[in-house]
PDB file of C-alpha atoms in Angstrom:
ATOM      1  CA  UNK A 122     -16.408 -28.051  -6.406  1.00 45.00           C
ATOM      2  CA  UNK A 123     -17.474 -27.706  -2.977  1.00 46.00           C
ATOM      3  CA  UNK A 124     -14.073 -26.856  -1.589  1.00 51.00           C
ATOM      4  CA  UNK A 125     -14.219 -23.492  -4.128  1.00 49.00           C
ATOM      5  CA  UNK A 126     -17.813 -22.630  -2.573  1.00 53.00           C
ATOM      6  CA  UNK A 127     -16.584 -22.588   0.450  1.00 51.00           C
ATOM      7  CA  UNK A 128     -13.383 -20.095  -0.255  1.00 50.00           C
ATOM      8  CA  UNK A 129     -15.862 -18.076  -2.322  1.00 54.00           C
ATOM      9  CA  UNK A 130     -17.647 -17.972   0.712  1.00 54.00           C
ATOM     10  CA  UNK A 131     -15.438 -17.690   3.336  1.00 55.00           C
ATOM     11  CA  UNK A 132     -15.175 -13.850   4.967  1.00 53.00           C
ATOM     12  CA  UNK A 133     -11.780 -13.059   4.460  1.00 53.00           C
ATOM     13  CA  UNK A 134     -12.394 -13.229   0.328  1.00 58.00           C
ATOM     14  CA  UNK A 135     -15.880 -11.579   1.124  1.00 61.00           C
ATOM     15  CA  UNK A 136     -14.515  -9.184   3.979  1.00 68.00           C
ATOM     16  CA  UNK A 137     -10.879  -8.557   3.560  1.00 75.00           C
ATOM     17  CA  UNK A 138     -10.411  -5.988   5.967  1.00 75.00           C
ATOM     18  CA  UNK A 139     -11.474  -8.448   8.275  1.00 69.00           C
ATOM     19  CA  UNK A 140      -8.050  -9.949   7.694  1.00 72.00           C
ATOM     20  CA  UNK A 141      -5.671  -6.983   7.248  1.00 77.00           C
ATOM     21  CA  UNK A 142      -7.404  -3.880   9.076  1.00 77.00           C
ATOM     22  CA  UNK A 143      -5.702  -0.407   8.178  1.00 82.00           C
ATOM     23  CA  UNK A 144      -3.510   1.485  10.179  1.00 85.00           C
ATOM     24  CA  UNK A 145      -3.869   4.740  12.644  1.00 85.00           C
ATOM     25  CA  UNK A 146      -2.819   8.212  11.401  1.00 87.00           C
ATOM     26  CA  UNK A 147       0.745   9.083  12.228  1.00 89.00           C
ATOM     27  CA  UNK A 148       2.902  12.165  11.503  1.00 90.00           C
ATOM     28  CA  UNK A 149       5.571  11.485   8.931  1.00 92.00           C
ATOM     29  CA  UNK A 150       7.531  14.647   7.091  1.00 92.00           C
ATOM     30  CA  UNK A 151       7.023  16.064   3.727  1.00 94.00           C
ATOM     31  CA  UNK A 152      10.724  15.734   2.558  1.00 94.00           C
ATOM     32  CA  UNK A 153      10.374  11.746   3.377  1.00 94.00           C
ATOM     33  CA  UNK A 154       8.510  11.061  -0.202  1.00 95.00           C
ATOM     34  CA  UNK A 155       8.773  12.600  -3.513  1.00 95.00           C
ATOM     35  CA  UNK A 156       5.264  11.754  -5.449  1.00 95.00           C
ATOM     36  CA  UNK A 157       4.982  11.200  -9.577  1.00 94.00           C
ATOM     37  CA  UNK A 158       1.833  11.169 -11.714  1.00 92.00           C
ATOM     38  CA  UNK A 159       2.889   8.682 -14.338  1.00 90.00           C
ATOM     39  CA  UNK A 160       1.020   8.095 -17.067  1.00 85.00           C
ATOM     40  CA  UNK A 161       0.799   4.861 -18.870  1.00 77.00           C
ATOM     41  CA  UNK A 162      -0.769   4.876 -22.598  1.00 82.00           C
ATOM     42  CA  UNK A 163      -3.655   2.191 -22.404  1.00 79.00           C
ATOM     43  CA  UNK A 164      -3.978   1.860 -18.868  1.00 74.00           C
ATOM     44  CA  UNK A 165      -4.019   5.277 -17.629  1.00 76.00           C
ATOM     45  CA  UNK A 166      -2.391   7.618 -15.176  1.00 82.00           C
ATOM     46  CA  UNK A 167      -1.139   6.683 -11.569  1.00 87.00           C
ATOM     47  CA  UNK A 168       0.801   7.602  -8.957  1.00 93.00           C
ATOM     48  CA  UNK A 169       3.566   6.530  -8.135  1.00 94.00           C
ATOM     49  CA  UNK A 170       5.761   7.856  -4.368  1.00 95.00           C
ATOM     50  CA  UNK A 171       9.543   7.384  -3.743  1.00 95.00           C
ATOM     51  CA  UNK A 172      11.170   7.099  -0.272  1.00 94.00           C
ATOM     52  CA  UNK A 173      14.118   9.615  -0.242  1.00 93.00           C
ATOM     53  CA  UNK A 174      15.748   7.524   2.831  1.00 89.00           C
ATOM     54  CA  UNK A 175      17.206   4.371   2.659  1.00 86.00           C
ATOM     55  CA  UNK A 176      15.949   1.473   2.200  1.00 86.00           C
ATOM     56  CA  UNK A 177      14.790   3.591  -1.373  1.00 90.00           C
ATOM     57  CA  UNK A 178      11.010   2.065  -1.742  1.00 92.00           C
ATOM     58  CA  UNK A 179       8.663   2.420  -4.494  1.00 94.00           C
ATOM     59  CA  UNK A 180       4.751   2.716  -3.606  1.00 95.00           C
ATOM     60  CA  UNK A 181       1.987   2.565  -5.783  1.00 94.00           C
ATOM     61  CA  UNK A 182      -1.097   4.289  -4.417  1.00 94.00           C
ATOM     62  CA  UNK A 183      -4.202   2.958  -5.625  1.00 92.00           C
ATOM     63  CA  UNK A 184      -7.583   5.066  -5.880  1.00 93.00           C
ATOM     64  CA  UNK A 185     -10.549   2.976  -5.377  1.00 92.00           C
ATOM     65  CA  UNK A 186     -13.894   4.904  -6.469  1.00 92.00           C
ATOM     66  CA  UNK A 187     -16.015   3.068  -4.505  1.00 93.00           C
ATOM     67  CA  UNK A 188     -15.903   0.736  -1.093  1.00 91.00           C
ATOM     68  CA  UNK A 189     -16.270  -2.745  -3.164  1.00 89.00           C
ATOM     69  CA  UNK A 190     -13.753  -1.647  -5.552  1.00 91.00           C
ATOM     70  CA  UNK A 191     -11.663  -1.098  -2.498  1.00 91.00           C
ATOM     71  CA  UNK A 192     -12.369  -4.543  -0.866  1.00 89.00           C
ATOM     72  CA  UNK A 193     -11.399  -5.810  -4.483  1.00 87.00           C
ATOM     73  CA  UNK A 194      -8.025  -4.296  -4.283  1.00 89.00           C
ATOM     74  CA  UNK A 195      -7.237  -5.073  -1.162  1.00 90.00           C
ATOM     75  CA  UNK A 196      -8.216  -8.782  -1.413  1.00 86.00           C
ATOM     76  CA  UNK A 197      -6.175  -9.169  -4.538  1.00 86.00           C
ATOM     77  CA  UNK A 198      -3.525  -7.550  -2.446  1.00 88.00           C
ATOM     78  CA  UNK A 199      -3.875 -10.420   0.184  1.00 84.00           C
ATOM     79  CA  UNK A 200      -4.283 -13.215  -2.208  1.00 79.00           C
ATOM     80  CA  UNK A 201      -1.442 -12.450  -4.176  1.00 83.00           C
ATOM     81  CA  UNK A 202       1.167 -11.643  -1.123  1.00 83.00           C
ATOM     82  CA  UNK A 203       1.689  -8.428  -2.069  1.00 88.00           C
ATOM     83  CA  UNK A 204       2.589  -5.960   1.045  1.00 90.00           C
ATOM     84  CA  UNK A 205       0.103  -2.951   1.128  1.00 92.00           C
ATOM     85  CA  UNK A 206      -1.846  -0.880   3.516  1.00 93.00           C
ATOM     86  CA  UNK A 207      -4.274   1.671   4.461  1.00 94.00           C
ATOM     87  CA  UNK A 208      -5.556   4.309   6.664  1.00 93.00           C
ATOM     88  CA  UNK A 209      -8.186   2.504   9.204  1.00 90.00           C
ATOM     89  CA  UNK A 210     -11.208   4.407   8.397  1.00 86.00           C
ATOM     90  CA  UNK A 211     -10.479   6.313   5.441  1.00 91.00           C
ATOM     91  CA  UNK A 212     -11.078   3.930   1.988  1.00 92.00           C
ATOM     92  CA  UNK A 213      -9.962   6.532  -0.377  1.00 93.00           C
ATOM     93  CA  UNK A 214      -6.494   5.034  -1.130  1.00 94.00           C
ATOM     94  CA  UNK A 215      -4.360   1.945  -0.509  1.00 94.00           C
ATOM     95  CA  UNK A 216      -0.619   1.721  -1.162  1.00 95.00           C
ATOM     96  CA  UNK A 217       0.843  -1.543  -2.511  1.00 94.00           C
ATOM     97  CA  UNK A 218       5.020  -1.818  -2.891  1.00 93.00           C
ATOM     98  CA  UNK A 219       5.715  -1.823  -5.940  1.00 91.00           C
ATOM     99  CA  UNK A 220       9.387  -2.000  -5.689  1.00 89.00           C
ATOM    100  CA  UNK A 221      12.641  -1.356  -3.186  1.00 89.00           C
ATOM    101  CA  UNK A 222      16.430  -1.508  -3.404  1.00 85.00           C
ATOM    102  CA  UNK A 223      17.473  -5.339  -1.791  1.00 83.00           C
ATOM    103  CA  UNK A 224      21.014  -3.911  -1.878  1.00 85.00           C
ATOM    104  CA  UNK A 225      19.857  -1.221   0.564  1.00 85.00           C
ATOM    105  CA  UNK A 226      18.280  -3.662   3.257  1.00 82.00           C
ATOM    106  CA  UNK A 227      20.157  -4.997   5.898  1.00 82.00           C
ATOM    107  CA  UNK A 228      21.011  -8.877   5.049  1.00 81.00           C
ATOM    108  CA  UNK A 229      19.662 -10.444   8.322  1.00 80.00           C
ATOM    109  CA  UNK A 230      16.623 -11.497  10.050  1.00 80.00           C
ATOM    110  CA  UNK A 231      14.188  -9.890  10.941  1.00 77.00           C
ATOM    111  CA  UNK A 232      15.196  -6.135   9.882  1.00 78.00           C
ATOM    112  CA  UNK A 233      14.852  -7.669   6.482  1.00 76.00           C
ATOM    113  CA  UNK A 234      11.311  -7.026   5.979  1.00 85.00           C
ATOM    114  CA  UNK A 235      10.928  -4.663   9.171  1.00 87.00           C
ATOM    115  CA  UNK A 236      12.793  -2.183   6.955  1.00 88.00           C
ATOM    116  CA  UNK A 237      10.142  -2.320   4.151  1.00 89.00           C
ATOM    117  CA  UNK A 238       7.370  -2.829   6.670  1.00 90.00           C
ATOM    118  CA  UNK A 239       8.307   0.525   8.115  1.00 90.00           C
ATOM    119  CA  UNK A 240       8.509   2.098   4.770  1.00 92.00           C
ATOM    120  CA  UNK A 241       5.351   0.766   3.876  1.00 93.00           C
ATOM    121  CA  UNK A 242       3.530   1.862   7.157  1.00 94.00           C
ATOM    122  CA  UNK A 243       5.447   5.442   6.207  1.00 94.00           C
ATOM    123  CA  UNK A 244       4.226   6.060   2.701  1.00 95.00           C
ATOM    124  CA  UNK A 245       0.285   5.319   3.795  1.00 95.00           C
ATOM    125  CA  UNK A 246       1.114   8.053   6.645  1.00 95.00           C
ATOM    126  CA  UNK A 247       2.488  10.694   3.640  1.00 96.00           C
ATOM    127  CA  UNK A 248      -0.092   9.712   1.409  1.00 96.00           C
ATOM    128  CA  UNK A 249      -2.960  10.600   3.734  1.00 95.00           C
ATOM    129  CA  UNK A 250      -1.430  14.041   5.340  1.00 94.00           C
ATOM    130  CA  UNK A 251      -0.046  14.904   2.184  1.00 95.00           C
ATOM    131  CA  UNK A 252      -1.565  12.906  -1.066  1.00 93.00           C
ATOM    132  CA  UNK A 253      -4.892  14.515  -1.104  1.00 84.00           C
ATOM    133  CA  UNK A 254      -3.446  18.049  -1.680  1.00 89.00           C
ATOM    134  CA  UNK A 255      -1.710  16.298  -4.683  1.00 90.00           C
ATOM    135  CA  UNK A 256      -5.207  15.770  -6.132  1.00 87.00           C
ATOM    136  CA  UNK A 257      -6.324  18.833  -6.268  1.00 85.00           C
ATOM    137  CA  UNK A 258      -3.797  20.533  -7.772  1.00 77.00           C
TER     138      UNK A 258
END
């Protein structure tokens, strides 16, 4: 019992950006992501951004409404091993992989998961030059 208290405690469940802080703004062009609004019946509409380049990546970008709700996400996101990432000082989105072509990546150490690491890094840089125009249409 008292080893849980002390994980519930502890300030990387409490504070996860403390663990994984977000990125700087880069440039990255238009033409490198094609965005979808999917809609899923019973859990609602999301979106959804393809890499056109190779390896061919698959984000999810998830819309937090509120700063705990973002903490929420992304601690999930770190206790589960699932690669995402964010803007440094903008809480309004985080992107979480939700799927890439192995077949595409090259088969050795460590380009492996620099490949995806890149595309990651590259979809949070679309999504905040480019995603919030997306909302307001």
């Amino acid at each position: 019992m008292m080893e849980i208290r002390k994980i519930e405690k502890s300030d990387l469940v409490l504070f996860p950006r403390l663990q994984k802080p977000g990125l700087k703004p880069k440039h990255v062009a238009f033409e490198s992501f094609k965005a979808e609004l999917k809609h899923i019946e019973g859990h609602g509409s999301y979106w959804l951004l393809y890499q056109q380049d190779k390896p061919h990546l698959v984000v999810h970008v998830q819309l937090p409404k509120s700063e705990a709700e973002f903490d929420n996400i992304l601690g999930w996101c770190l206790g589960q091993n699932k690669w995402c990432d964010y803007i440094e000082a903008d809480l309004s989105f985080i992107c979480v992989i939700a799927g890439y072509n192995a077949e595409e990546l090259t088969p050795k150490y460590p380009d492996f998961f620099k490949e995806r690491v890149y595309a990651l890094y590259d979809s949070v840089y679309w999504w905040y030059k480019y995603g919030k125009a997306l909302l307001k249409q």
